[in-house]
JSON list of C-alpha atoms in Angstrom, two decimals:
[
{"chain": "A", "resi": 170, "resn": "MET", "atom": "CA", "xyz": [-9.62, -9.23, -83.34]},
{"chain": "A", "resi": 171, "resn": "PHE", "atom": "CA", "xyz": [-7.02, -6.74, -84.58]},
{"chain": "A", "resi": 172, "resn": "ILE", "atom": "CA", "xyz": [-8.76, -3.83, -82.85]},
{"chain": "A", "resi": 173, "resn": "ARG", "atom": "CA", "xyz": [-8.92, -5.75, -79.58]},
{"chain": "A", "resi": 174, "resn": "ILE", "atom": "CA", "xyz": [-5.22, -6.65, -79.71]},
{"chain": "A", "resi": 175, "resn": "PHE", "atom": "CA", "xyz": [-4.29, -3.07, -80.57]},
{"chain": "A", "resi": 176, "resn": "PHE", "atom": "CA", "xyz": [-6.37, -1.77, -77.65]},
{"chain": "A", "resi": 177, "resn": "LEU", "atom": "CA", "xyz": [-4.67, -4.17, -75.22]},
{"chain": "A", "resi": 178, "resn": "PHE", "atom": "CA", "xyz": [-1.29, -3.09, -76.58]},
{"chain": "A", "resi": 179, "resn": "LEU", "atom": "CA", "xyz": [-2.06, 0.59, -75.89]},
{"chain": "A", "resi": 180, "resn": "VAL", "atom": "CA", "xyz": [-3.25, -0.21, -72.37]},
{"chain": "A", "resi": 181, "resn": "SER", "atom": "CA", "xyz": [-0.08, -2.17, -71.64]},
{"chain": "A", "resi": 182, "resn": "LEU", "atom": "CA", "xyz": [2.10, 0.69, -72.88]},
{"chain": "A", "resi": 183, "resn": "ASN", "atom": "CA", "xyz": [0.29, 3.15, -70.65]},
{"chain": "A", "resi": 184, "resn": "PHE", "atom": "CA", "xyz": [0.60, 0.84, -67.65]},
{"chain": "A", "resi": 185, "resn": "VAL", "atom": "CA", "xyz": [4.33, 0.29, -68.16]},
{"chain": "A", "resi": 186, "resn": "GLY", "atom": "CA", "xyz": [4.97, 3.97, -68.78]},
{"chain": "A", "resi": 187, "resn": "CYS", "atom": "CA", "xyz": [3.24, 5.03, -65.59]},
{"chain": "A", "resi": 188, "resn": "ASN", "atom": "CA", "xyz": [5.10, 2.54, -63.45]},
{"chain": "A", "resi": 189, "resn": "TYR", "atom": "CA", "xyz": [8.44, 3.44, -64.96]},
{"chain": "A", "resi": 190, "resn": "THR", "atom": "CA", "xyz": [8.22, 7.19, -64.59]},
{"chain": "A", "resi": 191, "resn": "LYS", "atom": "CA", "xyz": [6.28, 7.57, -61.34]},
{"chain": "A", "resi": 192, "resn": "PHE", "atom": "CA", "xyz": [8.33, 8.60, -58.33]},
{"chain": "A", "resi": 193, "resn": "LYS", "atom": "CA", "xyz": [6.95, 9.03, -54.85]},
{"chain": "A", "resi": 194, "resn": "ASP", "atom": "CA", "xyz": [6.55, 12.68, -54.00]},
{"chain": "A", "resi": 195, "resn": "SER", "atom": "CA", "xyz": [7.39, 14.06, -50.58]},
{"chain": "A", "resi": 196, "resn": "SER", "atom": "CA", "xyz": [3.96, 13.15, -49.23]},
{"chain": "A", "resi": 197, "resn": "GLU", "atom": "CA", "xyz": [4.79, 9.47, -49.75]},
{"chain": "A", "resi": 198, "resn": "ILE", "atom": "CA", "xyz": [8.13, 9.60, -47.94]},
{"chain": "A", "resi": 199, "resn": "ASP", "atom": "CA", "xyz": [8.47, 9.67, -44.16]},
{"chain": "A", "resi": 200, "resn": "GLU", "atom": "CA", "xyz": [10.39, 12.93, -44.05]},
{"chain": "A", "resi": 201, "resn": "SER", "atom": "CA", "xyz": [10.43, 12.94, -40.25]},
{"chain": "A", "resi": 202, "resn": "ARG", "atom": "CA", "xyz": [13.43, 10.61, -40.49]},
{"chain": "A", "resi": 203, "resn": "PHE", "atom": "CA", "xyz": [15.40, 13.18, -42.46]},
{"chain": "A", "resi": 204, "resn": "VAL", "atom": "CA", "xyz": [14.86, 16.42, -40.51]},
{"chain": "A", "resi": 205, "resn": "MET", "atom": "CA", "xyz": [17.97, 18.60, -40.45]},
{"chain": "A", "resi": 206, "resn": "PRO", "atom": "CA", "xyz": [18.59, 21.91, -38.66]},
{"chain": "A", "resi": 207, "resn": "ASN", "atom": "CA", "xyz": [18.54, 24.99, -40.87]},
{"chain": "A", "resi": 208, "resn": "GLU", "atom": "CA", "xyz": [22.24, 25.51, -40.33]},
{"chain": "A", "resi": 209, "resn": "LYS", "atom": "CA", "xyz": [23.03, 22.16, -41.91]},
{"chain": "A", "resi": 210, "resn": "LEU", "atom": "CA", "xyz": [20.53, 22.70, -44.72]},
{"chain": "A", "resi": 211, "resn": "GLY", "atom": "CA", "xyz": [22.37, 25.87, -45.65]},
{"chain": "A", "resi": 212, "resn": "GLU", "atom": "CA", "xyz": [25.62, 23.90, -46.00]},
{"chain": "A", "resi": 213, "resn": "LEU", "atom": "CA", "xyz": [24.26, 21.33, -48.46]},
{"chain": "A", "resi": 214, "resn": "SER", "atom": "CA", "xyz": [26.08, 21.31, -51.79]},
{"chain": "A", "resi": 215, "resn": "TYR", "atom": "CA", "xyz": [27.16, 18.81, -54.42]},
{"chain": "A", "resi": 216, "resn": "GLY", "atom": "CA", "xyz": [30.65, 18.72, -52.92]},
{"chain": "A", "resi": 217, "resn": "LEU", "atom": "CA", "xyz": [29.33, 17.80, -49.49]},
{"chain": "A", "resi": 218, "resn": "ILE", "atom": "CA", "xyz": [26.98, 15.11, -50.83]},
{"chain": "A", "resi": 219, "resn": "ALA", "atom": "CA", "xyz": [29.76, 13.67, -52.97]},
{"chain": "A", "resi": 220, "resn": "GLN", "atom": "CA", "xyz": [31.94, 13.48, -49.87]},
{"chain": "A", "resi": 221, "resn": "LYS", "atom": "CA", "xyz": [29.24, 12.04, -47.60]},
{"chain": "A", "resi": 222, "resn": "VAL", "atom": "CA", "xyz": [27.44, 9.71, -50.03]},
{"chain": "A", "resi": 223, "resn": "PHE", "atom": "CA", "xyz": [28.58, 9.40, -53.64]},
{"chain": "A", "resi": 224, "resn": "THR", "atom": "CA", "xyz": [32.30, 8.83, -53.06]},
{"chain": "A", "resi": 225, "resn": "PRO", "atom": "CA", "xyz": [32.15, 6.33, -50.17]},
{"chain": "A", "resi": 226, "resn": "LYS", "atom": "CA", "xyz": [28.95, 4.50, -51.20]},
{"chain": "A", "resi": 227, "resn": "CYS", "atom": "CA", "xyz": [28.53, 4.85, -54.98]},
{"chain": "A", "resi": 228, "resn": "ALA", "atom": "CA", "xyz": [31.80, 5.61, -56.75]},
{"chain": "A", "resi": 229, "resn": "SER", "atom": "CA", "xyz": [33.16, 2.06, -56.66]},
{"chain": "A", "resi": 230, "resn": "CYS", "atom": "CA", "xyz": [30.40, 1.01, -59.08]},
{"chain": "A", "resi": 231, "resn": "HIS", "atom": "CA", "xyz": [29.31, 4.30, -60.62]},
{"chain": "A", "resi": 232, "resn": "GLY", "atom": "CA", "xyz": [32.71, 5.54, -61.74]},
{"chain": "A", "resi": 233, "resn": "ASP", "atom": "CA", "xyz": [34.45, 4.45, -64.93]},
{"chain": "A", "resi": 234, "resn": "SER", "atom": "CA", "xyz": [32.71, 1.07, -64.97]},
{"chain": "A", "resi": 235, "resn": "GLY", "atom": "CA", "xyz": [30.67, 2.07, -68.01]},
{"chain": "A", "resi": 236, "resn": "ARG", "atom": "CA", "xyz": [27.28, 2.05, -66.29]},
{"chain": "A", "resi": 237, "resn": "VAL", "atom": "CA", "xyz": [25.46, 4.97, -64.68]},
{"chain": "A", "resi": 238, "resn": "ARG", "atom": "CA", "xyz": [28.22, 7.41, -63.77]},
{"chain": "A", "resi": 239, "resn": "LEU", "atom": "CA", "xyz": [28.23, 9.68, -60.72]},
{"chain": "A", "resi": 240, "resn": "GLU", "atom": "CA", "xyz": [31.74, 11.08, -60.95]},
{"chain": "A", "resi": 241, "resn": "SER", "atom": "CA", "xyz": [30.84, 14.73, -61.53]},
{"chain": "A", "resi": 242, "resn": "TYR", "atom": "CA", "xyz": [28.03, 17.18, -60.83]},
{"chain": "A", "resi": 243, "resn": "ALA", "atom": "CA", "xyz": [26.95, 16.97, -64.48]},
{"chain": "A", "resi": 244, "resn": "ASP", "atom": "CA", "xyz": [26.80, 13.15, -64.24]},
{"chain": "A", "resi": 245, "resn": "VAL", "atom": "CA", "xyz": [24.66, 13.35, -61.12]},
{"chain": "A", "resi": 246, "resn": "LEU", "atom": "CA", "xyz": [22.27, 15.91, -62.65]},
{"chain": "A", "resi": 247, "resn": "ARG", "atom": "CA", "xyz": [21.67, 13.56, -65.58]},
{"chain": "A", "resi": 248, "resn": "ASN", "atom": "CA", "xyz": [20.67, 10.80, -63.16]},
{"chain": "A", "resi": 249, "resn": "LEU", "atom": "CA", "xyz": [18.70, 12.67, -60.48]},
{"chain": "A", "resi": 250, "resn": "GLU", "atom": "CA", "xyz": [15.39, 10.91, -61.12]},
{"chain": "A", "resi": 251, "resn": "GLY", "atom": "CA", "xyz": [17.08, 7.52, -61.13]},
{"chain": "A", "resi": 252, "resn": "ILE", "atom": "CA", "xyz": [18.83, 8.32, -57.85]},
{"chain": "A", "resi": 253, "resn": "LYS", "atom": "CA", "xyz": [15.56, 9.37, -56.23]},
{"chain": "A", "resi": 254, "resn": "ARG", "atom": "CA", "xyz": [13.70, 6.33, -57.49]},
{"chain": "A", "resi": 255, "resn": "SER", "atom": "CA", "xyz": [16.34, 3.69, -56.72]},
{"chain": "A", "resi": 256, "resn": "VAL", "atom": "CA", "xyz": [17.31, 5.01, -53.27]},
{"chain": "A", "resi": 257, "resn": "PHE", "atom": "CA", "xyz": [14.02, 6.22, -51.82]},
{"chain": "A", "resi": 258, "resn": "GLN", "atom": "CA", "xyz": [11.26, 4.40, -53.71]},
{"chain": "A", "resi": 259, "resn": "GLU", "atom": "CA", "xyz": [12.59, 1.08, -54.93]},
{"chain": "A", "resi": 260, "resn": "LYS", "atom": "CA", "xyz": [15.39, 0.93, -52.33]},
{"chain": "A", "resi": 261, "resn": "THR", "atom": "CA", "xyz": [17.59, -1.01, -54.72]},
{"chain": "A", "resi": 262, "resn": "MET", "atom": "CA", "xyz": [20.64, 1.22, -54.38]},
{"chain": "A", "resi": 263, "resn": "PRO", "atom": "CA", "xyz": [23.32, 1.06, -53.18]},
{"chain": "A", "resi": 264, "resn": "LYS", "atom": "CA", "xyz": [23.45, -2.62, -54.11]},
{"chain": "A", "resi": 265, "resn": "ARG", "atom": "CA", "xyz": [25.97, -3.48, -51.43]},
{"chain": "A", "resi": 266, "resn": "GLY", "atom": "CA", "xyz": [24.05, -2.22, -48.43]},
{"chain": "A", "resi": 267, "resn": "PRO", "atom": "CA", "xyz": [21.61, 0.60, -47.63]},
{"chain": "A", "resi": 268, "resn": "LEU", "atom": "CA", "xyz": [22.63, 4.13, -46.75]},
{"chain": "A", "resi": 269, "resn": "SER", "atom": "CA", "xyz": [22.58, 5.08, -43.08]},
{"chain": "A", "resi": 270, "resn": "THR", "atom": "CA", "xyz": [19.83, 7.37, -41.80]},
{"chain": "A", "resi": 271, "resn": "GLU", "atom": "CA", "xyz": [22.34, 10.24, -41.72]},
{"chain": "A", "resi": 272, "resn": "GLU", "atom": "CA", "xyz": [23.42, 9.60, -45.31]},
{"chain": "A", "resi": 273, "resn": "LEU", "atom": "CA", "xyz": [19.80, 9.36, -46.44]},
{"chain": "A", "resi": 274, "resn": "ALA", "atom": "CA", "xyz": [19.04, 12.65, -44.68]},
{"chain": "A", "resi": 275, "resn": "TYR", "atom": "CA", "xyz": [21.90, 14.43, -46.44]},
{"chain": "A", "resi": 276, "resn": "LEU", "atom": "CA", "xyz": [20.87, 13.07, -49.83]},
{"chain": "A", "resi": 277, "resn": "TRP", "atom": "CA", "xyz": [17.11, 13.60, -49.38]},
{"chain": "A", "resi": 278, "resn": "ASN", "atom": "CA", "xyz": [17.40, 17.21, -48.22]},
{"chain": "A", "resi": 279, "resn": "TRP", "atom": "CA", "xyz": [19.92, 18.06, -50.95]},
{"chain": "A", "resi": 280, "resn": "LEU", "atom": "CA", "xyz": [17.57, 16.66, -53.60]},
{"chain": "A", "resi": 281, "resn": "LYS", "atom": "CA", "xyz": [14.62, 18.49, -52.05]},
{"chain": "A", "resi": 282, "resn": "LEU", "atom": "CA", "xyz": [16.55, 21.77, -52.28]},
{"chain": "A", "resi": 283, "resn": "GLY", "atom": "CA", "xyz": [16.95, 21.17, -56.01]},
{"chain": "A", "resi": 284, "resn": "ALA", "atom": "CA", "xyz": [20.37, 19.48, -55.93]},
{"chain": "A", "resi": 285, "resn": "PRO", "atom": "CA", "xyz": [22.38, 22.74, -55.72]},
{"chain": "A", "resi": 286, "resn": "GLU", "atom": "CA", "xyz": [25.99, 22.70, -56.82]},
{"chain": "A", "resi": 287, "resn": "ASN", "atom": "CA", "xyz": [26.91, 25.30, -54.18]},
{"chain": "A", "resi": 288, "resn": "SER", "atom": "CA", "xyz": [25.62, 25.74, -50.64]},
{"chain": "A", "resi": 289, "resn": "GLN", "atom": "CA", "xyz": [23.22, 28.52, -49.68]},
{"chain": "A", "resi": 290, "resn": "SER", "atom": "CA", "xyz": [25.65, 29.68, -47.01]},
{"chain": "A", "resi": 291, "resn": "GLY", "atom": "CA", "xyz": [28.54, 29.86, -49.45]},
{"chain": "A", "resi": 292, "resn": "LYS", "atom": "CA", "xyz": [30.52, 27.66, -47.08]},
{"chain": "A", "resi": 293, "resn": "PRO", "atom": "CA", "xyz": [32.66, 25.09, -48.91]},
{"chain": "A", "resi": 294, "resn": "PRO", "atom": "CA", "xyz": [32.52, 21.47, -47.76]},
{"chain": "A", "resi": 295, "resn": "PRO", "atom": "CA", "xyz": [35.30, 20.39, -45.42]},
{"chain": "A", "resi": 296, "resn": "GLU", "atom": "CA", "xyz": [38.38, 19.14, -47.21]},
{"chain": "A", "resi": 297, "resn": "GLU", "atom": "CA", "xyz": [38.30, 15.41, -47.74]},
{"chain": "A", "resi": 298, "resn": "GLU", "atom": "CA", "xyz": [40.84, 13.46, -45.75]},
{"chain": "A", "resi": 299, "resn": "PRO", "atom": "CA", "xyz": [43.65, 12.34, -48.06]},
{"chain": "A", "resi": 300, "resn": "ILE", "atom": "CA", "xyz": [44.57, 8.69, -48.37]},
{"chain": "A", "resi": 301, "resn": "LEU", "atom": "CA", "xyz": [47.83, 8.33, -46.49]},
{"chain": "A", "resi": 302, "resn": "PRO", "atom": "CA", "xyz": [50.47, 5.61, -47.12]},
{"chain": "A", "resi": 303, "resn": "THR", "atom": "CA", "xyz": [49.58, 3.80, -43.90]},
{"chain": "A", "resi": 304, "resn": "PHE", "atom": "CA", "xyz": [47.60, 0.60, -43.44]},
{"chain": "A", "resi": 305, "resn": "ASP", "atom": "CA", "xyz": [44.96, 2.31, -41.28]},
{"chain": "A", "resi": 306, "resn": "SER", "atom": "CA", "xyz": [44.26, 4.95, -43.94]},
{"chain": "A", "resi": 307, "resn": "ILE", "atom": "CA", "xyz": [44.30, 2.44, -46.81]},
{"chain": "A", "resi": 308, "resn": "ASP", "atom": "CA", "xyz": [42.01, 0.12, -44.87]},
{"chain": "A", "resi": 309, "resn": "LYS", "atom": "CA", "xyz": [39.54, 2.90, -44.02]},
{"chain": "A", "resi": 310, "resn": "ARG", "atom": "CA", "xyz": [39.49, 4.64, -47.40]},
{"chain": "A", "resi": 311, "resn": "ILE", "atom": "CA", "xyz": [39.98, 1.71, -49.79]},
{"chain": "A", "resi": 312, "resn": "PHE", "atom": "CA", "xyz": [39.49, -1.77, -48.32]},
{"chain": "A", "resi": 313, "resn": "GLN", "atom": "CA", "xyz": [36.44, -0.96, -46.18]},
{"chain": "A", "resi": 314, "resn": "VAL", "atom": "CA", "xyz": [34.79, 1.08, -48.95]},
{"chain": "A", "resi": 315, "resn": "THR", "atom": "CA", "xyz": [35.55, -0.97, -52.06]},
{"chain": "A", "resi": 316, "resn": "CYS", "atom": "CA", "xyz": [36.86, -4.41, -51.09]},
{"chain": "A", "resi": 317, "resn": "LYS", "atom": "CA", "xyz": [34.99, -5.58, -47.99]},
{"chain": "A", "resi": 318, "resn": "ASP", "atom": "CA", "xyz": [31.95, -6.69, -50.02]},
{"chain": "A", "resi": 319, "resn": "CYS", "atom": "CA", "xyz": [33.87, -9.68, -51.37]},
{"chain": "A", "resi": 320, "resn": "HIS", "atom": "CA", "xyz": [36.88, -9.99, -49.07]},
{"chain": "A", "resi": 321, "resn": "ASN", "atom": "CA", "xyz": [35.07, -11.11, -45.96]},
{"chain": "A", "resi": 322, "resn": "PRO", "atom": "CA", "xyz": [34.56, -14.55, -44.34]},
{"chain": "A", "resi": 323, "resn": "GLN", "atom": "CA", "xyz": [31.15, -15.04, -46.00]},
{"chain": "A", "resi": 324, "resn": "ASP", "atom": "CA", "xyz": [31.80, -14.00, -49.58]},
{"chain": "A", "resi": 325, "resn": "SER", "atom": "CA", "xyz": [33.73, -14.88, -52.72]},
{"chain": "A", "resi": 326, "resn": "GLY", "atom": "CA", "xyz": [36.99, -13.26, -51.65]},
{"chain": "A", "resi": 327, "resn": "LYS", "atom": "CA", "xyz": [37.17, -15.00, -48.27]},
{"chain": "A", "resi": 328, "resn": "ARG", "atom": "CA", "xyz": [40.39, -16.81, -49.27]},
{"chain": "A", "resi": 329, "resn": "VAL", "atom": "CA", "xyz": [42.14, -13.45, -49.58]},
{"chain": "A", "resi": 330, "resn": "PRO", "atom": "CA", "xyz": [41.42, -11.56, -46.33]},
{"chain": "A", "resi": 331, "resn": "LEU", "atom": "CA", "xyz": [42.62, -7.97, -46.24]},
{"chain": "A", "resi": 332, "resn": "ASP", "atom": "CA", "xyz": [43.44, -7.44, -42.58]},
{"chain": "A", "resi": 333, "resn": "LYS", "atom": "CA", "xyz": [47.03, -6.31, -42.03]},
{"chain": "A", "resi": 334, "resn": "GLU", "atom": "CA", "xyz": [48.40, -9.59, -40.68]},
{"chain": "A", "resi": 335, "resn": "SER", "atom": "CA", "xyz": [46.88, -11.65, -43.50]},
{"chain": "A", "resi": 336, "resn": "ILE", "atom": "CA", "xyz": [48.15, -9.29, -46.19]},
{"chain": "A", "resi": 337, "resn": "LEU", "atom": "CA", "xyz": [51.71, -9.25, -44.85]},
{"chain": "A", "resi": 338, "resn": "ASN", "atom": "CA", "xyz": [51.83, -13.03, -44.44]},
{"chain": "A", "resi": 339, "resn": "SER", "atom": "CA", "xyz": [49.90, -14.06, -47.54]},
{"chain": "A", "resi": 340, "resn": "PRO", "atom": "CA", "xyz": [51.41, -16.93, -49.58]},
{"chain": "A", "resi": 341, "resn": "LEU", "atom": "CA", "xyz": [50.34, -14.91, -52.62]},
{"chain": "A", "resi": 342, "resn": "GLU", "atom": "CA", "xyz": [52.99, -12.32, -51.74]},
{"chain": "A", "resi": 343, "resn": "LEU", "atom": "CA", "xyz": [50.42, -9.56, -51.71]},
{"chain": "A", "resi": 344, "resn": "VAL", "atom": "CA", "xyz": [52.96, -7.29, -50.06]},
{"chain": "A", "resi": 345, "resn": "ILE", "atom": "CA", "xyz": [56.72, -7.51, -50.54]},
{"chain": "A", "resi": 346, "resn": "PRO", "atom": "CA", "xyz": [57.97, -4.71, -48.28]},
{"chain": "A", "resi": 347, "resn": "GLY", "atom": "CA", "xyz": [60.06, -2.22, -50.22]},
{"chain": "A", "resi": 348, "resn": "ASN", "atom": "CA", "xyz": [59.04, -3.70, -53.58]},
{"chain": "A", "resi": 349, "resn": "PRO", "atom": "CA", "xyz": [55.66, -2.48, -54.82]},
{"chain": "A", "resi": 350, "resn": "ASP", "atom": "CA", "xyz": [56.45, -3.43, -58.43]},
{"chain": "A", "resi": 351, "resn": "GLU", "atom": "CA", "xyz": [56.35, -7.15, -57.59]},
{"chain": "A", "resi": 352, "resn": "SER", "atom": "CA", "xyz": [53.79, -7.10, -54.79]},
{"chain": "A", "resi": 353, "resn": "GLY", "atom": "CA", "xyz": [50.59, -8.95, -55.67]},
{"chain": "A", "resi": 354, "resn": "LEU", "atom": "CA", "xyz": [48.39, -6.20, -54.25]},
{"chain": "A", "resi": 355, "resn": "THR", "atom": "CA", "xyz": [49.90, -3.54, -56.49]},
{"chain": "A", "resi": 356, "resn": "LEU", "atom": "CA", "xyz": [49.83, -5.78, -59.54]},
{"chain": "A", "resi": 357, "resn": "ALA", "atom": "CA", "xyz": [46.16, -6.62, -58.93]},
{"chain": "A", "resi": 358, "resn": "VAL", "atom": "CA", "xyz": [44.96, -3.01, -58.72]},
{"chain": "A", "resi": 359, "resn": "GLU", "atom": "CA", "xyz": [47.15, -1.67, -61.55]},
{"chain": "A", "resi": 360, "resn": "ARG", "atom": "CA", "xyz": [46.45, -4.27, -64.24]},
{"chain": "A", "resi": 361, "resn": "THR", "atom": "CA", "xyz": [44.02, -3.36, -67.00]},
{"chain": "A", "resi": 362, "resn": "ASP", "atom": "CA", "xyz": [42.73, -6.77, -68.10]},
{"chain": "A", "resi": 363, "resn": "ASP", "atom": "CA", "xyz": [39.71, -8.71, -66.81]},
{"chain": "A", "resi": 364, "resn": "LYS", "atom": "CA", "xyz": [41.66, -9.84, -63.72]},
{"chain": "A", "resi": 365, "resn": "ARG", "atom": "CA", "xyz": [41.98, -6.32, -62.36]},
{"chain": "A", "resi": 366, "resn": "MET", "atom": "CA", "xyz": [40.92, -5.71, -58.79]},
{"chain": "A", "resi": 367, "resn": "PRO", "atom": "CA", "xyz": [38.37, -4.55, -57.92]},
{"chain": "A", "resi": 368, "resn": "PRO", "atom": "CA", "xyz": [36.76, -6.56, -60.73]},
{"chain": "A", "resi": 369, "resn": "ALA", "atom": "CA", "xyz": [35.18, -4.64, -63.59]},
{"chain": "A", "resi": 370, "resn": "LYS", "atom": "CA", "xyz": [32.92, -7.61, -64.41]},
{"chain": "A", "resi": 371, "resn": "GLU", "atom": "CA", "xyz": [31.26, -7.13, -61.01]},
{"chain": "A", "resi": 372, "resn": "GLY", "atom": "CA", "xyz": [30.57, -3.49, -61.84]},
{"chain": "A", "resi": 373, "resn": "TYR", "atom": "CA", "xyz": [33.46, -1.99, -59.88]},
{"chain": "A", "resi": 374, "resn": "SER", "atom": "CA", "xyz": [35.47, 0.97, -61.11]},
{"chain": "A", "resi": 375, "resn": "ALA", "atom": "CA", "xyz": [39.26, 0.97, -61.04]},
{"chain": "A", "resi": 376, "resn": "LEU", "atom": "CA", "xyz": [40.89, 2.51, -57.99]},
{"chain": "A", "resi": 377, "resn": "SER", "atom": "CA", "xyz": [41.79, 6.17, -58.27]},
{"chain": "A", "resi": 378, "resn": "ASP", "atom": "CA", "xyz": [45.37, 7.25, -58.93]},
{"chain": "A", "resi": 379, "resn": "GLU", "atom": "CA", "xyz": [45.47, 8.59, -55.36]},
{"chain": "A", "resi": 380, "resn": "ALA", "atom": "CA", "xyz": [44.46, 5.23, -53.93]},
{"chain": "A", "resi": 381, "resn": "ILE", "atom": "CA", "xyz": [46.98, 3.28, -56.00]},
{"chain": "A", "resi": 382, "resn": "GLU", "atom": "CA", "xyz": [49.77, 5.70, -55.14]},
{"chain": "A", "resi": 383, "resn": "ALA", "atom": "CA", "xyz": [49.01, 5.37, -51.42]},
{"chain": "A", "resi": 384, "resn": "ILE", "atom": "CA", "xyz": [49.24, 1.56, -51.67]},
{"chain": "A", "resi": 385, "resn": "ARG", "atom": "CA", "xyz": [52.48, 1.81, -53.64]},
{"chain": "A", "resi": 386, "resn": "GLN", "atom": "CA", "xyz": [54.04, 4.25, -51.19]},
{"chain": "A", "resi": 387, "resn": "TRP", "atom": "CA", "xyz": [52.98, 2.18, -48.18]},
{"chain": "A", "resi": 388, "resn": "ILE", "atom": "CA", "xyz": [54.68, -0.90, -49.60]},
{"chain": "A", "resi": 389, "resn": "GLN", "atom": "CA", "xyz": [57.73, 1.11, -50.70]},
{"chain": "A", "resi": 390, "resn": "ASN", "atom": "CA", "xyz": [58.06, 2.44, -47.15]},
{"chain": "A", "resi": 391, "resn": "GLY", "atom": "CA", "xyz": [58.21, -1.12, -45.83]},
{"chain": "A", "resi": 392, "resn": "ALA", "atom": "CA", "xyz": [54.51, -1.62, -44.98]},
{"chain": "A", "resi": 393, "resn": "THR", "atom": "CA", "xyz": [55.26, -1.04, -41.30]},
{"chain": "A", "resi": 394, "resn": "ASP", "atom": "CA", "xyz": [52.78, 1.75, -40.45]}
]
């Protein structure tokens, strides 16, 4: 009886191990969807992939939230196999919506090249657009990237819509023009307890200093732009 149980135990370990570590090789992926011209392949670098994929689609959860971190090249290198598996095999990431075909193509080809830190062409990635103290910039770079998952008519944050008119007229005083210190929006993103927005308990990282400063400056300027 003992020998039989021990044998079954070994078989189960082998089965689990194989399923956990196996990742589809290129022959199991429809690479025709991800074809890129050689010119673009030569421009692929960590900086470009961070700009195209990691920052807009992953950083809100994989930043300082304490889980798998993707904030730096070293962080990404430590998690390459997990990225491959979860995005291309299991298709479980990003949790809040799949990558576009273009984003998948950038990521797939970069991984296939060996995840280089620098591009083959030596060309640096284009400079990332700064977050300006205007509603349009804040909406595009912050609300649509980090907040829309909850603050939409179908989800948990539906009572706090983040379109410009709703923010300016909110009974919660989300924006008090000229007074960022007492505006609810600023207080929500700057607090450090469990009521911080975006919520840490949902796996979200805190907003960057650049993002918070843009919100502050927009409100300080009167929230008119």
